[in-house]
JSON list of C-alpha atoms and ligand atoms in Angstrom, two decimals:
[
{"chain": "A", "resi": 1, "resn": "MET", "atom": "CA", "xyz": [0.00, 0.00, 0.00]},
{"chain": "A", "resi": 2, "resn": "SER", "atom": "CA", "xyz": [2.65, 2.51, 1.00]},
{"chain": "A", "resi": 3, "resn": "GLY", "atom": "CA", "xyz": [4.87, 2.10, -2.09]},
{"chain": "A", "resi": 4, "resn": "LEU", "atom": "CA", "xyz": [2.95, 4.66, -4.12]},
{"chain": "A", "resi": 5, "resn": "VAL", "atom": "CA", "xyz": [2.83, 7.24, -1.33]},
{"chain": "A", "resi": 6, "resn": "ASP", "atom": "CA", "xyz": [6.54, 6.73, -0.68]},
{"chain": "A", "resi": 7, "resn": "GLU", "atom": "CA", "xyz": [7.21, 7.31, -4.37]},
{"chain": "A", "resi": 8, "resn": "ILE", "atom": "CA", "xyz": [5.10, 10.49, -4.39]},
{"chain": "A", "resi": 9, "resn": "PHE", "atom": "CA", "xyz": [6.79, 11.86, -1.27]},
{"chain": "A", "resi": 10, "resn": "GLN", "atom": "CA", "xyz": [10.19, 11.08, -2.79]},
{"chain": "A", "resi": 11, "resn": "VAL", "atom": "CA", "xyz": [9.24, 13.17, -5.84]},
{"chain": "A", "resi": 12, "resn": "PHE", "atom": "CA", "xyz": [8.30, 16.03, -3.48]},
{"chain": "A", "resi": 13, "resn": "ARG", "atom": "CA", "xyz": [11.71, 15.76, -1.82]},
{"chain": "A", "resi": 14, "resn": "GLU", "atom": "CA", "xyz": [13.52, 15.72, -5.16]},
{"chain": "A", "resi": 15, "resn": "TYR", "atom": "CA", "xyz": [11.63, 18.44, -6.97]},
{"chain": "A", "resi": 16, "resn": "GLY", "atom": "CA", "xyz": [9.62, 20.35, -4.37]},
{"chain": "A", "resi": 17, "resn": "SER", "atom": "CA", "xyz": [12.20, 22.68, -2.90]},
{"chain": "A", "resi": 18, "resn": "GLY", "atom": "CA", "xyz": [12.29, 24.90, -5.97]},
{"chain": "A", "resi": 19, "resn": "GLN", "atom": "CA", "xyz": [10.44, 28.18, -5.88]},
{"chain": "A", "resi": 20, "resn": "TYR", "atom": "CA", "xyz": [6.81, 28.10, -6.96]},
{"chain": "A", "resi": 21, "resn": "LEU", "atom": "CA", "xyz": [7.27, 30.36, -9.93]},
{"chain": "A", "resi": 22, "resn": "GLY", "atom": "CA", "xyz": [6.65, 33.99, -9.10]},
{"chain": "A", "resi": 23, "resn": "GLU", "atom": "CA", "xyz": [5.52, 33.22, -5.52]},
{"chain": "A", "resi": 24, "resn": "ALA", "atom": "CA", "xyz": [7.26, 33.55, -2.15]},
{"chain": "A", "resi": 25, "resn": "VAL", "atom": "CA", "xyz": [6.95, 29.83, -1.32]},
{"chain": "A", "resi": 26, "resn": "SER", "atom": "CA", "xyz": [8.49, 26.60, -2.59]},
{"chain": "A", "resi": 27, "resn": "MET", "atom": "CA", "xyz": [6.42, 24.11, -4.56]},
{"chain": "A", "resi": 28, "resn": "THR", "atom": "CA", "xyz": [6.21, 21.77, -1.56]},
{"chain": "A", "resi": 29, "resn": "GLU", "atom": "CA", "xyz": [5.24, 24.63, 0.78]},
{"chain": "A", "resi": 30, "resn": "HIS", "atom": "CA", "xyz": [2.57, 25.68, -1.70]},
{"chain": "A", "resi": 31, "resn": "MET", "atom": "CA", "xyz": [1.07, 22.22, -1.95]},
{"chain": "A", "resi": 32, "resn": "LEU", "atom": "CA", "xyz": [1.22, 21.63, 1.82]},
{"chain": "A", "resi": 33, "resn": "GLN", "atom": "CA", "xyz": [-0.47, 24.98, 2.41]},
{"chain": "A", "resi": 34, "resn": "SER", "atom": "CA", "xyz": [-3.20, 24.03, -0.07]},
{"chain": "A", "resi": 35, "resn": "ALA", "atom": "CA", "xyz": [-3.75, 20.70, 1.69]},
{"chain": "A", "resi": 36, "resn": "TYR", "atom": "CA", "xyz": [-3.80, 22.49, 5.04]},
{"chain": "A", "resi": 37, "resn": "ALA", "atom": "CA", "xyz": [-6.48, 24.89, 3.73]},
{"chain": "A", "resi": 38, "resn": "ALA", "atom": "CA", "xyz": [-8.53, 21.88, 2.60]},
{"chain": "A", "resi": 39, "resn": "GLU", "atom": "CA", "xyz": [-8.08, 20.17, 5.95]},
{"chain": "A", "resi": 40, "resn": "ARG", "atom": "CA", "xyz": [-9.16, 23.27, 7.89]},
{"chain": "A", "resi": 41, "resn": "ASP", "atom": "CA", "xyz": [-12.19, 23.55, 5.58]},
{"chain": "A", "resi": 42, "resn": "GLY", "atom": "CA", "xyz": [-13.28, 20.06, 6.60]},
{"chain": "A", "resi": 43, "resn": "ALA", "atom": "CA", "xyz": [-12.73, 18.61, 3.12]},
{"chain": "A", "resi": 44, "resn": "ALA", "atom": "CA", "xyz": [-12.95, 14.84, 2.57]},
{"chain": "A", "resi": 45, "resn": "PRO", "atom": "CA", "xyz": [-9.68, 12.85, 2.36]},
{"chain": "A", "resi": 46, "resn": "THR", "atom": "CA", "xyz": [-10.06, 12.72, -1.43]},
{"chain": "A", "resi": 47, "resn": "LEU", "atom": "CA", "xyz": [-10.19, 16.52, -1.70]},
{"chain": "A", "resi": 48, "resn": "VAL", "atom": "CA", "xyz": [-7.36, 17.00, 0.81]},
{"chain": "A", "resi": 49, "resn": "THR", "atom": "CA", "xyz": [-5.36, 14.59, -1.36]},
{"chain": "A", "resi": 50, "resn": "ALA", "atom": "CA", "xyz": [-6.29, 16.55, -4.48]},
{"chain": "A", "resi": 51, "resn": "ALA", "atom": "CA", "xyz": [-5.10, 19.75, -2.80]},
{"chain": "A", "resi": 52, "resn": "LEU", "atom": "CA", "xyz": [-1.79, 18.19, -1.77]},
{"chain": "A", "resi": 53, "resn": "LEU", "atom": "CA", "xyz": [-1.17, 16.79, -5.25]},
{"chain": "A", "resi": 54, "resn": "HIS", "atom": "CA", "xyz": [-2.78, 19.44, -7.46]},
{"chain": "A", "resi": 55, "resn": "ASP", "atom": "CA", "xyz": [0.50, 20.75, -8.89]},
{"chain": "A", "resi": 56, "resn": "TYR", "atom": "CA", "xyz": [2.19, 17.34, -9.08]},
{"chain": "A", "resi": 57, "resn": "GLY", "atom": "CA", "xyz": [2.29, 17.84, -12.84]},
{"chain": "A", "resi": 58, "resn": "HIS", "atom": "CA", "xyz": [4.90, 20.56, -12.33]},
{"chain": "A", "resi": 59, "resn": "PHE", "atom": "CA", "xyz": [7.20, 17.90, -10.87]},
{"chain": "A", "resi": 60, "resn": "ILE", "atom": "CA", "xyz": [6.83, 15.33, -13.62]},
{"chain": "A", "resi": 61, "resn": "HIS", "atom": "CA", "xyz": [6.47, 17.25, -16.89]},
{"chain": "A", "resi": 62, "resn": "ASP", "atom": "CA", "xyz": [9.66, 17.54, -18.89]},
{"chain": "A", "resi": 63, "resn": "LEU", "atom": "CA", "xyz": [9.57, 21.23, -19.75]},
{"chain": "A", "resi": 64, "resn": "PRO", "atom": "CA", "xyz": [11.89, 23.81, -18.16]},
{"chain": "A", "resi": 65, "resn": "GLU", "atom": "CA", "xyz": [10.74, 25.23, -14.82]},
{"chain": "A", "resi": 66, "resn": "ASP", "atom": "CA", "xyz": [10.53, 28.74, -16.22]},
{"chain": "A", "resi": 67, "resn": "ALA", "atom": "CA", "xyz": [8.38, 27.70, -19.19]},
{"chain": "A", "resi": 68, "resn": "ALA", "atom": "CA", "xyz": [5.67, 30.21, -18.25]},
{"chain": "A", "resi": 69, "resn": "GLU", "atom": "CA", "xyz": [8.16, 33.07, -18.51]},
{"chain": "A", "resi": 70, "resn": "HIS", "atom": "CA", "xyz": [8.70, 32.00, -22.10]},
{"chain": "A", "resi": 71, "resn": "GLY", "atom": "CA", "xyz": [5.00, 31.95, -22.86]},
{"chain": "A", "resi": 72, "resn": "ILE", "atom": "CA", "xyz": [4.60, 28.17, -22.69]},
{"chain": "A", "resi": 73, "resn": "ASP", "atom": "CA", "xyz": [1.64, 26.60, -20.92]},
{"chain": "A", "resi": 74, "resn": "THR", "atom": "CA", "xyz": [2.93, 23.30, -19.53]},
{"chain": "A", "resi": 75, "resn": "ARG", "atom": "CA", "xyz": [-0.62, 21.91, -19.20]},
{"chain": "A", "resi": 76, "resn": "HIS", "atom": "CA", "xyz": [0.49, 20.67, -15.81]},
{"chain": "A", "resi": 77, "resn": "GLU", "atom": "CA", "xyz": [-3.08, 19.80, -14.84]},
{"chain": "A", "resi": 78, "resn": "GLU", "atom": "CA", "xyz": [-3.29, 17.23, -17.66]},
{"chain": "A", "resi": 79, "resn": "VAL", "atom": "CA", "xyz": [0.15, 15.82, -16.84]},
{"chain": "A", "resi": 80, "resn": "ALA", "atom": "CA", "xyz": [-0.90, 15.34, -13.21]},
{"chain": "A", "resi": 81, "resn": "HIS", "atom": "CA", "xyz": [-4.22, 13.81, -14.22]},
{"chain": "A", "resi": 82, "resn": "ALA", "atom": "CA", "xyz": [-2.57, 11.27, -16.54]},
{"chain": "A", "resi": 83, "resn": "PHE", "atom": "CA", "xyz": [-0.41, 9.94, -13.71]},
{"chain": "A", "resi": 84, "resn": "LEU", "atom": "CA", "xyz": [-2.75, 10.31, -10.76]},
{"chain": "A", "resi": 85, "resn": "SER", "atom": "CA", "xyz": [-5.83, 8.83, -12.43]},
{"chain": "A", "resi": 86, "resn": "GLU", "atom": "CA", "xyz": [-3.96, 5.52, -12.61]},
{"chain": "A", "resi": 87, "resn": "HIS", "atom": "CA", "xyz": [-3.77, 5.42, -8.82]},
{"chain": "A", "resi": 88, "resn": "PHE", "atom": "CA", "xyz": [-6.63, 7.52, -7.51]},
{"chain": "A", "resi": 89, "resn": "GLY", "atom": "CA", "xyz": [-10.31, 7.75, -8.37]},
{"chain": "A", "resi": 90, "resn": "PRO", "atom": "CA", "xyz": [-11.98, 10.68, -10.14]},
{"chain": "A", "resi": 91, "resn": "GLU", "atom": "CA", "xyz": [-12.74, 12.37, -6.79]},
{"chain": "A", "resi": 92, "resn": "VAL", "atom": "CA", "xyz": [-8.99, 13.11, -6.67]},
{"chain": "A", "resi": 93, "resn": "ALA", "atom": "CA", "xyz": [-7.96, 13.23, -10.31]},
{"chain": "A", "resi": 94, "resn": "GLU", "atom": "CA", "xyz": [-10.84, 15.25, -11.79]},
{"chain": "A", "resi": 95, "resn": "PRO", "atom": "CA", "xyz": [-10.67, 18.32, -9.52]},
{"chain": "A", "resi": 96, "resn": "ILE", "atom": "CA", "xyz": [-6.93, 18.38, -10.27]},
{"chain": "A", "resi": 97, "resn": "ARG", "atom": "CA", "xyz": [-7.55, 18.17, -14.01]},
{"chain": "A", "resi": 98, "resn": "LEU", "atom": "CA", "xyz": [-10.09, 21.01, -13.64]},
{"chain": "A", "resi": 99, "resn": "HIS", "atom": "CA", "xyz": [-8.17, 23.31, -11.30]},
{"chain": "A", "resi": 100, "resn": "VAL", "atom": "CA", "xyz": [-6.96, 25.56, -14.10]},
{"chain": "A", "resi": 101, "resn": "ALA", "atom": "CA", "xyz": [-10.42, 25.47, -15.69]},
{"chain": "A", "resi": 102, "resn": "ALA", "atom": "CA", "xyz": [-11.80, 26.54, -12.29]},
{"chain": "A", "resi": 103, "resn": "LYS", "atom": "CA", "xyz": [-9.62, 29.64, -12.38]},
{"chain": "A", "resi": 104, "resn": "ARG", "atom": "CA", "xyz": [-10.90, 30.55, -15.85]},
{"chain": "A", "resi": 105, "resn": "TYR", "atom": "CA", "xyz": [-14.44, 29.83, -14.61]},
{"chain": "A", "resi": 106, "resn": "LEU", "atom": "CA", "xyz": [-14.14, 31.96, -11.48]},
{"chain": "A", "resi": 107, "resn": "CYS", "atom": "CA", "xyz": [-12.69, 34.86, -13.49]},
{"chain": "A", "resi": 108, "resn": "ALA", "atom": "CA", "xyz": [-15.84, 34.73, -15.64]},
{"chain": "A", "resi": 109, "resn": "VAL", "atom": "CA", "xyz": [-18.46, 34.43, -12.88]},
{"chain": "A", "resi": 110, "resn": "ASP", "atom": "CA", "xyz": [-16.92, 36.30, -9.94]},
{"chain": "A", "resi": 111, "resn": "PRO", "atom": "CA", "xyz": [-15.85, 39.85, -10.78]},
{"chain": "A", "resi": 112, "resn": "SER", "atom": "CA", "xyz": [-13.82, 40.17, -7.57]},
{"chain": "A", "resi": 113, "resn": "TYR", "atom": "CA", "xyz": [-11.84, 36.97, -8.18]},
{"chain": "A", "resi": 114, "resn": "LEU", "atom": "CA", "xyz": [-9.38, 38.38, -10.68]},
{"chain": "A", "resi": 115, "resn": "GLY", "atom": "CA", "xyz": [-8.35, 41.00, -8.13]},
{"chain": "A", "resi": 116, "resn": "GLU", "atom": "CA", "xyz": [-7.53, 38.29, -5.59]},
{"chain": "A", "resi": 117, "resn": "LEU", "atom": "CA", "xyz": [-5.12, 36.43, -7.89]},
{"chain": "A", "resi": 118, "resn": "SER", "atom": "CA", "xyz": [-1.38, 36.78, -7.47]},
{"chain": "A", "resi": 119, "resn": "PRO", "atom": "CA", "xyz": [0.48, 38.56, -10.30]},
{"chain": "A", "resi": 120, "resn": "ALA", "atom": "CA", "xyz": [2.01, 35.24, -11.45]},
{"chain": "A", "resi": 121, "resn": "SER", "atom": "CA", "xyz": [-1.43, 33.66, -11.57]},
{"chain": "A", "resi": 122, "resn": "VAL", "atom": "CA", "xyz": [-2.78, 36.56, -13.64]},
{"chain": "A", "resi": 123, "resn": "HIS", "atom": "CA", "xyz": [0.11, 36.11, -16.05]},
{"chain": "A", "resi": 124, "resn": "SER", "atom": "CA", "xyz": [-0.50, 32.37, -16.44]},
{"chain": "A", "resi": 125, "resn": "LEU", "atom": "CA", "xyz": [-4.23, 33.03, -16.93]},
{"chain": "A", "resi": 126, "resn": "ASP", "atom": "CA", "xyz": [-3.40, 34.58, -20.30]},
{"chain": "A", "resi": 127, "resn": "LEU", "atom": "CA", "xyz": [-1.36, 31.53, -21.32]},
{"chain": "A", "resi": 128, "resn": "GLN", "atom": "CA", "xyz": [-4.19, 29.26, -20.17]},
{"chain": "A", "resi": 129, "resn": "GLY", "atom": "CA", "xyz": [-6.73, 30.99, -22.41]},
{"chain": "A", "resi": 130, "resn": "GLY", "atom": "CA", "xyz": [-8.22, 33.74, -20.21]},
{"chain": "A", "resi": 131, "resn": "PRO", "atom": "CA", "xyz": [-11.68, 33.88, -18.59]},
{"chain": "A", "resi": 132, "resn": "TYR", "atom": "CA", "xyz": [-14.31, 31.47, -19.88]},
{"chain": "A", "resi": 133, "resn": "SER", "atom": "CA", "xyz": [-17.03, 32.47, -22.33]},
{"chain": "A", "resi": 134, "resn": "PRO", "atom": "CA", "xyz": [-20.67, 31.93, -21.26]},
{"chain": "A", "resi": 135, "resn": "ALA", "atom": "CA", "xyz": [-20.75, 28.64, -23.23]},
{"chain": "A", "resi": 136, "resn": "GLU", "atom": "CA", "xyz": [-17.57, 27.45, -21.48]},
{"chain": "A", "resi": 137, "resn": "VAL", "atom": "CA", "xyz": [-19.03, 28.47, -18.11]},
{"chain": "A", "resi": 138, "resn": "ALA", "atom": "CA", "xyz": [-22.09, 26.28, -18.79]},
{"chain": "A", "resi": 139, "resn": "GLU", "atom": "CA", "xyz": [-19.92, 23.38, -19.90]},
{"chain": "A", "resi": 140, "resn": "PHE", "atom": "CA", "xyz": [-17.77, 23.66, -16.77]},
{"chain": "A", "resi": 141, "resn": "GLU", "atom": "CA", "xyz": [-20.80, 23.77, -14.48]},
{"chain": "A", "resi": 142, "resn": "ALA", "atom": "CA", "xyz": [-22.10, 20.56, -16.07]},
{"chain": "A", "resi": 143, "resn": "SER", "atom": "CA", "xyz": [-19.13, 18.57, -14.73]},
{"chain": "A", "resi": 144, "resn": "PRO", "atom": "CA", "xyz": [-19.96, 16.53, -11.63]},
{"chain": "A", "resi": 145, "resn": "TYR", "atom": "CA", "xyz": [-16.59, 17.65, -10.26]},
{"chain": "A", "resi": 146, "resn": "ALA", "atom": "CA", "xyz": [-17.05, 21.38, -10.89]},
{"chain": "A", "resi": 147, "resn": "ASN", "atom": "CA", "xyz": [-17.86, 22.15, -7.27]},
{"chain": "A", "resi": 148, "resn": "ASP", "atom": "CA", "xyz": [-14.83, 20.31, -5.90]},
{"chain": "A", "resi": 149, "resn": "ALA", "atom": "CA", "xyz": [-12.65, 21.90, -8.58]},
{"chain": "A", "resi": 150, "resn": "VAL", "atom": "CA", "xyz": [-13.72, 25.37, -7.41]},
{"chain": "A", "resi": 151, "resn": "ARG", "atom": "CA", "xyz": [-13.05, 24.40, -3.79]},
{"chain": "A", "resi": 152, "resn": "LEU", "atom": "CA", "xyz": [-9.61, 23.11, -4.81]},
{"chain": "A", "resi": 153, "resn": "ARG", "atom": "CA", "xyz": [-8.95, 26.35, -6.66]},
{"chain": "A", "resi": 154, "resn": "ARG", "atom": "CA", "xyz": [-9.64, 28.34, -3.49]},
{"chain": "A", "resi": 155, "resn": "TYR", "atom": "CA", "xyz": [-7.22, 26.13, -1.52]},
{"chain": "A", "resi": 156, "resn": "ASP", "atom": "CA", "xyz": [-4.65, 26.59, -4.29]},
{"chain": "A", "resi": 157, "resn": "ASP", "atom": "CA", "xyz": [-5.01, 30.38, -4.14]},
{"chain": "A", "resi": 158, "resn": "ALA", "atom": "CA", "xyz": [-4.70, 30.29, -0.33]},
{"chain": "A", "resi": 159, "resn": "GLY", "atom": "CA", "xyz": [-1.42, 28.36, -0.50]},
{"chain": "A", "resi": 160, "resn": "LYS", "atom": "CA", "xyz": [0.98, 31.18, -1.27]},
{"chain": "A", "resi": 161, "resn": "VAL", "atom": "CA", "xyz": [1.74, 32.63, 2.18]},
{"chain": "A", "resi": 162, "resn": "ALA", "atom": "CA", "xyz": [5.44, 33.14, 2.93]},
{"chain": "A", "resi": 163, "resn": "GLY", "atom": "CA", "xyz": [6.46, 31.47, 6.18]},
{"chain": "A", "resi": 164, "resn": "LEU", "atom": "CA", "xyz": [3.11, 29.85, 7.02]},
{"chain": "A", "resi": 165, "resn": "ARG", "atom": "CA", "xyz": [3.63, 26.80, 9.24]},
{"chain": "A", "resi": 166, "resn": "THR", "atom": "CA", "xyz": [1.81, 23.65, 8.14]},
{"chain": "A", "resi": 167, "resn": "PRO", "atom": "CA", "xyz": [1.82, 19.95, 9.00]},
{"chain": "A", "resi": 168, "resn": "ASP", "atom": "CA", "xyz": [4.46, 17.97, 7.06]},
{"chain": "A", "resi": 169, "resn": "LEU", "atom": "CA", "xyz": [3.95, 15.48, 4.23]},
{"chain": "A", "resi": 170, "resn": "GLU", "atom": "CA", "xyz": [3.71, 12.48, 6.58]},
{"chain": "A", "resi": 171, "resn": "HIS", "atom": "CA", "xyz": [0.71, 14.09, 8.26]},
{"chain": "A", "resi": 172, "resn": "TYR", "atom": "CA", "xyz": [-1.19, 13.58, 4.98]},
{"chain": "A", "resi": 173, "resn": "ARG", "atom": "CA", "xyz": [-0.22, 9.95, 4.43]},
{"chain": "A", "resi": 174, "resn": "PRO", "atom": "CA", "xyz": [-3.49, 8.61, 5.93]},
{"chain": "A", "resi": 175, "resn": "ASP", "atom": "CA", "xyz": [-5.52, 10.85, 3.60]},
{"chain": "A", "resi": 176, "resn": "LEU", "atom": "CA", "xyz": [-3.58, 9.63, 0.57]},
{"chain": "A", "resi": 177, "resn": "GLU", "atom": "CA", "xyz": [-3.94, 6.00, 1.61]},
{"chain": "A", "resi": 178, "resn": "ALA", "atom": "CA", "xyz": [-7.68, 6.48, 2.22]},
{"chain": "A", "resi": 179, "resn": "ALA", "atom": "CA", "xyz": [-8.09, 8.21, -1.15]},
{"chain": "A", "resi": 180, "resn": "ARG", "atom": "CA", "xyz": [-6.27, 5.53, -3.14]},
{"chain": "A", "resi": 181, "resn": "ARG", "atom": "CA", "xyz": [-8.13, 3.52, -5.70]},
{"chain": "A", "resi": 182, "resn": "THR", "atom": "CA", "xyz": [-8.60, 0.03, -4.30]},
{"chain": "B", "resi": 1, "resn": "FE", "atom": "FE1", "xyz": [-1.16, 25.54, -7.39]}
]
C-alpha cells in the first residue's frame, strides 16, 4: 500500500524545494499549504489529497521550470491527471484536471476573483486561455466535479503565504492511503 505514497513523497523531496514560480513559497510549501487549507475547511480525504497533489504535474512534466516566462503553458493539470488517475479515483484526479479550468471559470463568474489572484497567476491566466465564455461556463458547471474543482482552486489560491507553518507530508499519508483507488 505505501509504495505509491513513498514514491510520491520522494518526488516532493527531489523536486519540491524549488520556488513556486513567481511566488514567495516553494512548490512543496505551496502544496502543503493548499492541503492544510482543505483540511481546515473540513474537506474529505479525497479533496485533501487533491489539494496536496494538485501541482504534481509541475514535478513530472519535462519542460523547463521557467516555461511560463517564455510563454509556454505546460498543461500541468493534464500531466498530473494522466499519472494520478492511474492510482486515484476521479474524486482526486478530476478536480486536479479542472483546477486551471476553475480559475478561468471563477474569473468569468466572480468579478472580484481576478483582483484576488497573485500577479504570477494573472500572467498564467493569459497563457491558459483567459476567462471562460458563457458557453464554457455552462460546460464547466455541467461537470460533476465542478464544485470540488472550485473548492480546490480556493485552496490553491490560499497556498501562497510566505512562512506559514503547516503539517508535514507524513501528516497527509493517511488521507492519501484512504483516497487511493482500491
Ligand atoms: Fe497551485
